[in-house]
CSV table of C-alpha atoms and ligand atoms in Angstrom, one decimal:
chain,number,residue,atom,x,y,z
A,1136,UNK,CA,60.3,29.8,-3.4
A,1137,UNK,CA,57.3,28.7,-4.9
A,1138,UNK,CA,57.8,25.2,-4.4
A,1139,UNK,CA,58.8,25.8,-0.5
A,1140,UNK,CA,55.6,28.0,-0.1
A,1141,UNK,CA,53.4,24.9,-2.0
A,1142,UNK,CA,54.9,22.8,0.7
A,1143,UNK,CA,54.1,24.9,3.5
A,1144,UNK,CA,50.4,25.4,2.2
A,1145,UNK,CA,50.2,21.6,2.0
A,1146,UNK,CA,51.1,21.1,5.3
A,1147,UNK,CA,49.2,23.5,6.5
A,1148,UNK,CA,45.8,22.4,4.6
A,1149,UNK,CA,45.8,18.7,4.5
A,1150,UNK,CA,45.6,17.9,8.7
A,1151,UNK,CA,43.0,21.1,8.6
A,1152,UNK,CA,40.6,19.5,5.8
A,1153,UNK,CA,41.1,16.1,7.0
A,1154,UNK,CA,39.7,17.4,10.7
A,1155,UNK,CA,36.9,18.9,8.9
A,1156,UNK,CA,35.7,16.1,7.0
A,1157,UNK,CA,32.2,14.9,8.3
A,1158,UNK,CA,32.5,11.4,10.1
A,1159,UNK,CA,29.6,9.7,8.7
A,1160,UNK,CA,28.3,5.9,9.8
A,1161,UNK,CA,26.2,4.0,7.3
A,1162,UNK,CA,24.4,1.2,8.3
A,1163,UNK,CA,25.6,-1.1,5.2
A,1164,UNK,CA,27.4,-1.0,2.1
A,1165,UNK,CA,25.0,0.4,-0.5
A,1166,UNK,CA,24.0,3.5,1.5
A,1167,UNK,CA,27.8,3.5,2.5
A,1168,UNK,CA,28.3,3.8,-1.6
A,1169,UNK,CA,25.4,6.3,-1.8
A,1170,UNK,CA,27.3,8.6,0.8
A,1171,UNK,CA,30.5,8.2,-0.4
A,1172,UNK,CA,29.4,9.6,-4.0
A,1173,UNK,CA,27.4,12.8,-2.4
A,1174,UNK,CA,30.3,13.3,0.3
A,1175,UNK,CA,33.3,12.6,-1.7
A,1176,UNK,CA,36.5,13.7,0.1
A,1177,UNK,CA,33.7,16.3,2.4
A,1178,UNK,CA,33.1,13.0,4.3
A,1179,UNK,CA,34.5,9.8,6.1
A,1180,UNK,CA,32.4,7.1,5.6
A,1181,UNK,CA,32.2,4.1,7.7
A,1182,UNK,CA,30.1,1.5,7.2
A,1183,UNK,CA,28.7,-1.3,9.5
A,1184,UNK,CA,27.8,-4.5,7.4
A,1185,UNK,CA,30.0,-5.0,4.5
A,1186,UNK,CA,29.2,-6.1,1.3
A,1187,UNK,CA,29.5,-10.0,2.1
A,1188,UNK,CA,27.4,-9.6,5.0
A,1189,UNK,CA,23.6,-9.8,6.3
A,1190,UNK,CA,22.5,-6.5,7.3
A,1191,UNK,CA,18.9,-8.3,8.5
A,1192,UNK,CA,20.5,-10.5,10.9
A,1193,UNK,CA,23.7,-8.6,11.8
A,1194,UNK,CA,25.1,-8.6,15.6
A,1195,UNK,CA,27.0,-5.5,16.4
A,1196,UNK,CA,30.8,-5.6,17.5
A,1197,UNK,CA,32.0,-3.4,19.9
A,1198,UNK,CA,34.2,-1.3,17.5
A,1199,UNK,CA,30.5,-0.3,15.7
A,1200,UNK,CA,29.8,1.4,18.9
A,1201,UNK,CA,32.9,3.1,18.7
A,1202,UNK,CA,32.0,4.2,15.1
A,1203,UNK,CA,28.8,5.7,16.2
A,1204,UNK,CA,30.0,7.6,18.9
A,1205,UNK,CA,32.4,9.2,16.5
A,1206,UNK,CA,30.1,10.0,14.0
A,1207,UNK,CA,27.9,13.3,13.4
A,1208,UNK,CA,25.6,11.3,11.3
A,1209,UNK,CA,24.2,7.9,11.0
A,1210,UNK,CA,22.5,7.3,7.9
A,1211,UNK,CA,20.2,4.4,7.9
A,1212,UNK,CA,17.4,2.4,5.5
A,1213,UNK,CA,14.8,2.4,8.1
A,1214,UNK,CA,11.6,0.1,6.8
A,1215,UNK,CA,12.9,-2.5,9.8
A,1216,UNK,CA,15.7,-3.5,7.8
A,1217,UNK,CA,18.6,-2.5,11.0
A,1218,UNK,CA,16.3,-4.1,14.1
A,1219,UNK,CA,19.7,-4.3,15.7
A,1220,UNK,CA,20.9,-0.5,15.1
A,1221,UNK,CA,18.2,1.5,17.7
A,1222,UNK,CA,20.1,-0.4,20.3
A,1223,UNK,CA,23.5,0.3,19.2
A,1224,UNK,CA,23.2,3.7,18.9
A,1225,UNK,CA,21.1,4.0,22.2
A,1226,UNK,CA,24.0,2.0,24.0
A,1227,UNK,CA,27.0,4.0,22.4
A,1228,UNK,CA,25.7,7.3,23.9
A,1229,UNK,CA,25.9,8.6,20.8
A,1230,UNK,CA,25.0,12.3,19.7
A,1231,UNK,CA,25.2,11.9,16.2
A,1232,UNK,CA,21.6,12.6,13.9
A,1233,UNK,CA,20.5,9.2,12.8
A,1234,UNK,CA,18.8,9.9,9.1
A,1235,UNK,CA,16.5,7.4,7.6
A,1236,UNK,CA,17.2,7.6,3.6
A,1237,UNK,CA,14.0,5.6,2.9
A,1238,UNK,CA,11.7,8.7,4.3
A,1239,UNK,CA,10.4,10.2,1.1
A,1240,UNK,CA,9.5,6.8,0.0
A,1241,UNK,CA,6.3,4.9,-0.3
A,1242,UNK,CA,6.9,1.1,1.3
A,1243,UNK,CA,5.8,-1.8,-0.6
A,1244,UNK,CA,3.4,-3.9,2.1
A,1245,UNK,CA,4.6,-7.5,2.6
A,1246,UNK,CA,2.6,-9.1,5.1
A,1247,UNK,CA,2.0,-7.5,8.0
A,1248,UNK,CA,5.0,-5.0,7.8
A,1249,UNK,CA,7.0,-3.2,4.9
A,1250,UNK,CA,9.1,-4.5,2.4
A,1251,UNK,CA,12.6,-2.7,3.5
A,1252,UNK,CA,14.6,-3.3,0.4
A,1253,UNK,CA,13.3,0.1,-1.3
A,1254,UNK,CA,16.8,1.0,-2.9
A,1255,UNK,CA,16.1,-1.5,-5.5
A,1256,UNK,CA,13.9,0.7,-7.9
A,1257,UNK,CA,16.4,3.4,-9.3
A,1258,UNK,CA,13.9,6.3,-8.9
A,1259,UNK,CA,13.4,5.4,-5.3
A,1260,UNK,CA,17.5,5.2,-5.0
A,1261,UNK,CA,17.5,8.8,-5.8
A,1262,UNK,CA,15.3,9.7,-3.4
A,1263,UNK,CA,17.5,8.0,-1.0
A,1264,UNK,CA,20.7,10.2,-2.6
A,1265,UNK,CA,18.2,13.4,-2.5
A,1266,UNK,CA,17.9,12.7,1.5
A,1267,UNK,CA,21.4,11.7,2.1
A,1268,UNK,CA,22.6,15.0,0.2
A,1269,UNK,CA,19.8,17.2,2.4
A,1270,UNK,CA,21.5,15.4,5.4
A,1271,UNK,CA,24.8,16.0,4.7
A,1272,UNK,CA,23.9,19.8,4.0
A,1273,UNK,CA,22.4,20.2,7.2
A,1274,UNK,CA,25.2,18.5,9.1
A,1275,UNK,CA,27.9,20.6,7.2
A,1276,UNK,CA,26.3,23.9,6.0
A,1277,UNK,CA,29.7,25.3,5.0
A,1278,UNK,CA,30.0,22.5,2.2
A,1279,UNK,CA,26.4,22.0,1.4
A,1280,UNK,CA,27.5,23.4,-2.2
A,1281,UNK,CA,29.5,20.8,-2.5
A,1282,UNK,CA,27.3,18.1,-1.9
A,1283,UNK,CA,24.7,19.6,-3.5
A,1284,UNK,CA,27.0,19.7,-7.1
A,1285,UNK,CA,28.3,16.0,-6.4
A,1286,UNK,CA,24.6,14.9,-5.9
A,1287,UNK,CA,23.3,16.2,-9.0
A,1288,UNK,CA,26.2,14.3,-10.9
A,1289,UNK,CA,25.3,11.4,-9.2
A,1290,UNK,CA,21.4,11.3,-9.9
A,1291,UNK,CA,22.7,11.9,-13.7
A,1292,UNK,CA,24.4,8.9,-13.5
A,1293,UNK,CA,21.6,7.0,-11.6
A,1294,UNK,CA,19.3,8.4,-14.4
A,1295,UNK,CA,21.3,6.9,-17.2
A,1296,UNK,CA,21.4,3.4,-15.1
A,1297,UNK,CA,17.5,3.8,-15.0
A,1298,UNK,CA,17.5,3.8,-18.8
A,1299,UNK,CA,19.8,1.1,-19.5
A,1300,UNK,CA,17.8,-1.1,-17.0
A,1301,UNK,CA,14.0,-0.4,-19.0
A,1302,UNK,CA,16.2,-0.8,-22.2
A,1303,UNK,CA,17.6,-4.3,-21.1
A,1304,UNK,CA,14.2,-5.4,-19.4
A,1305,UNK,CA,12.4,-4.3,-23.1
A,1306,UNK,CA,14.5,-6.8,-25.2
A,1307,UNK,CA,13.6,-9.9,-23.3
A,1308,UNK,CA,10.1,-11.3,-24.2
A,1309,UNK,CA,7.5,-10.0,-21.5
A,1310,UNK,CA,6.4,-13.8,-20.9
A,1311,UNK,CA,10.3,-14.3,-20.1
A,1312,UNK,CA,10.8,-11.8,-17.5
A,1313,UNK,CA,11.0,-14.1,-14.6
A,1314,UNK,CA,14.3,-14.6,-12.1
A,1315,UNK,CA,14.9,-17.0,-9.4
A,1316,UNK,CA,16.4,-15.5,-6.5
A,1317,UNK,CA,17.3,-17.1,-3.2
A,1318,UNK,CA,16.2,-14.3,-1.2
A,1319,UNK,CA,12.7,-11.9,-2.2
A,1320,UNK,CA,14.8,-8.7,-1.8
A,1321,UNK,CA,13.7,-7.5,-5.5
A,1322,UNK,CA,10.0,-6.4,-5.0
A,1323,UNK,CA,10.7,-2.6,-5.8
A,1324,UNK,CA,12.9,-3.7,-8.8
A,1325,UNK,CA,10.1,-6.2,-10.1
A,1326,UNK,CA,7.3,-3.7,-9.7
A,1327,UNK,CA,9.3,-0.6,-11.1
A,1328,UNK,CA,10.7,-2.7,-14.3
A,1329,UNK,CA,7.8,-5.5,-14.8
A,1330,UNK,CA,10.1,-8.8,-13.9
A,1331,UNK,CA,8.8,-11.3,-11.5
A,1332,UNK,CA,10.8,-12.6,-9.1
A,1333,UNK,CA,10.6,-16.3,-7.4
A,1334,UNK,CA,12.4,-16.9,-4.2
A,1335,UNK,CA,12.3,-19.8,-1.9
A,1336,UNK,CA,13.5,-17.6,1.3
A,1337,UNK,CA,11.0,-14.6,2.3
A,1338,UNK,CA,11.5,-11.1,2.6
A,1339,UNK,CA,13.9,-11.5,5.5
A,1340,UNK,CA,16.7,-14.1,5.7
A,1341,UNK,CA,15.8,-14.4,9.3
A,1342,UNK,CA,13.1,-17.0,8.4
A,1343,UNK,CA,13.8,-20.7,6.5
A,1344,UNK,CA,12.0,-21.7,3.8
A,1345,UNK,CA,9.2,-24.6,4.4
A,1346,UNK,CA,9.2,-27.7,2.4
A,1347,UNK,CA,6.2,-26.6,0.2
A,1348,UNK,CA,7.8,-23.2,-0.6
A,1349,UNK,CA,11.1,-25.5,-1.7
A,1350,UNK,CA,8.2,-27.8,-3.7
A,1351,UNK,CA,6.9,-24.6,-5.3
A,1352,UNK,CA,10.3,-23.3,-6.2
A,1353,UNK,CA,10.8,-26.8,-8.2
A,1354,UNK,CA,7.6,-26.6,-9.9
A,1355,UNK,CA,8.6,-23.2,-11.1
A,1356,UNK,CA,11.7,-23.6,-11.9
A,1357,UNK,CA,10.9,-26.6,-13.9
A,1358,UNK,CA,8.3,-24.6,-16.0
B,2705,ZN,ZN1,17.5,-8.4,2.3
């Protein structure tokens, strides 16, 4: 009898619970990961740009418009990272709320614009996560307490990560804290943890390095 009751409860509970899940679209995989950690099983998270794609120069597919239409919340980085997104949201006719996760951070200037890669500093990532938790709670007040609890646990993990990064960097002699990378995506990490990054590509992958940039990099690698 008890087993039968349990089966009935499961039958009743699971479709209902699935229907109650908040549909969230995140523009790219790292934001999707933040949303999953805060939202847990109370959200359905879809990311538009996957881990192996380039969010700077993404071309949305028709299926992306459908995902936006089905969403209650769209989480974006902002700071000019997803230039293709406003048109996608508009053309989808979606009534989803668009939330800029970087809203609470102080952006670094790079040339005439802002450096969009703000999540690379863990203290900034914590601001993103707090912004995302607030957005989820506003969209689904019934689950606000769950989002707050899960956000708190995830923020503690990020705190640990931040400590680990600082400890790892401290073990490297200051004059050797240099990294060569392909794309200048680590400005916030560099500033936060005192590491110098040297990159032949600019802040956006939309531009190609010049011969002079390449020559400078070769010189730096040799040095
Ligand atoms: Zn980038």
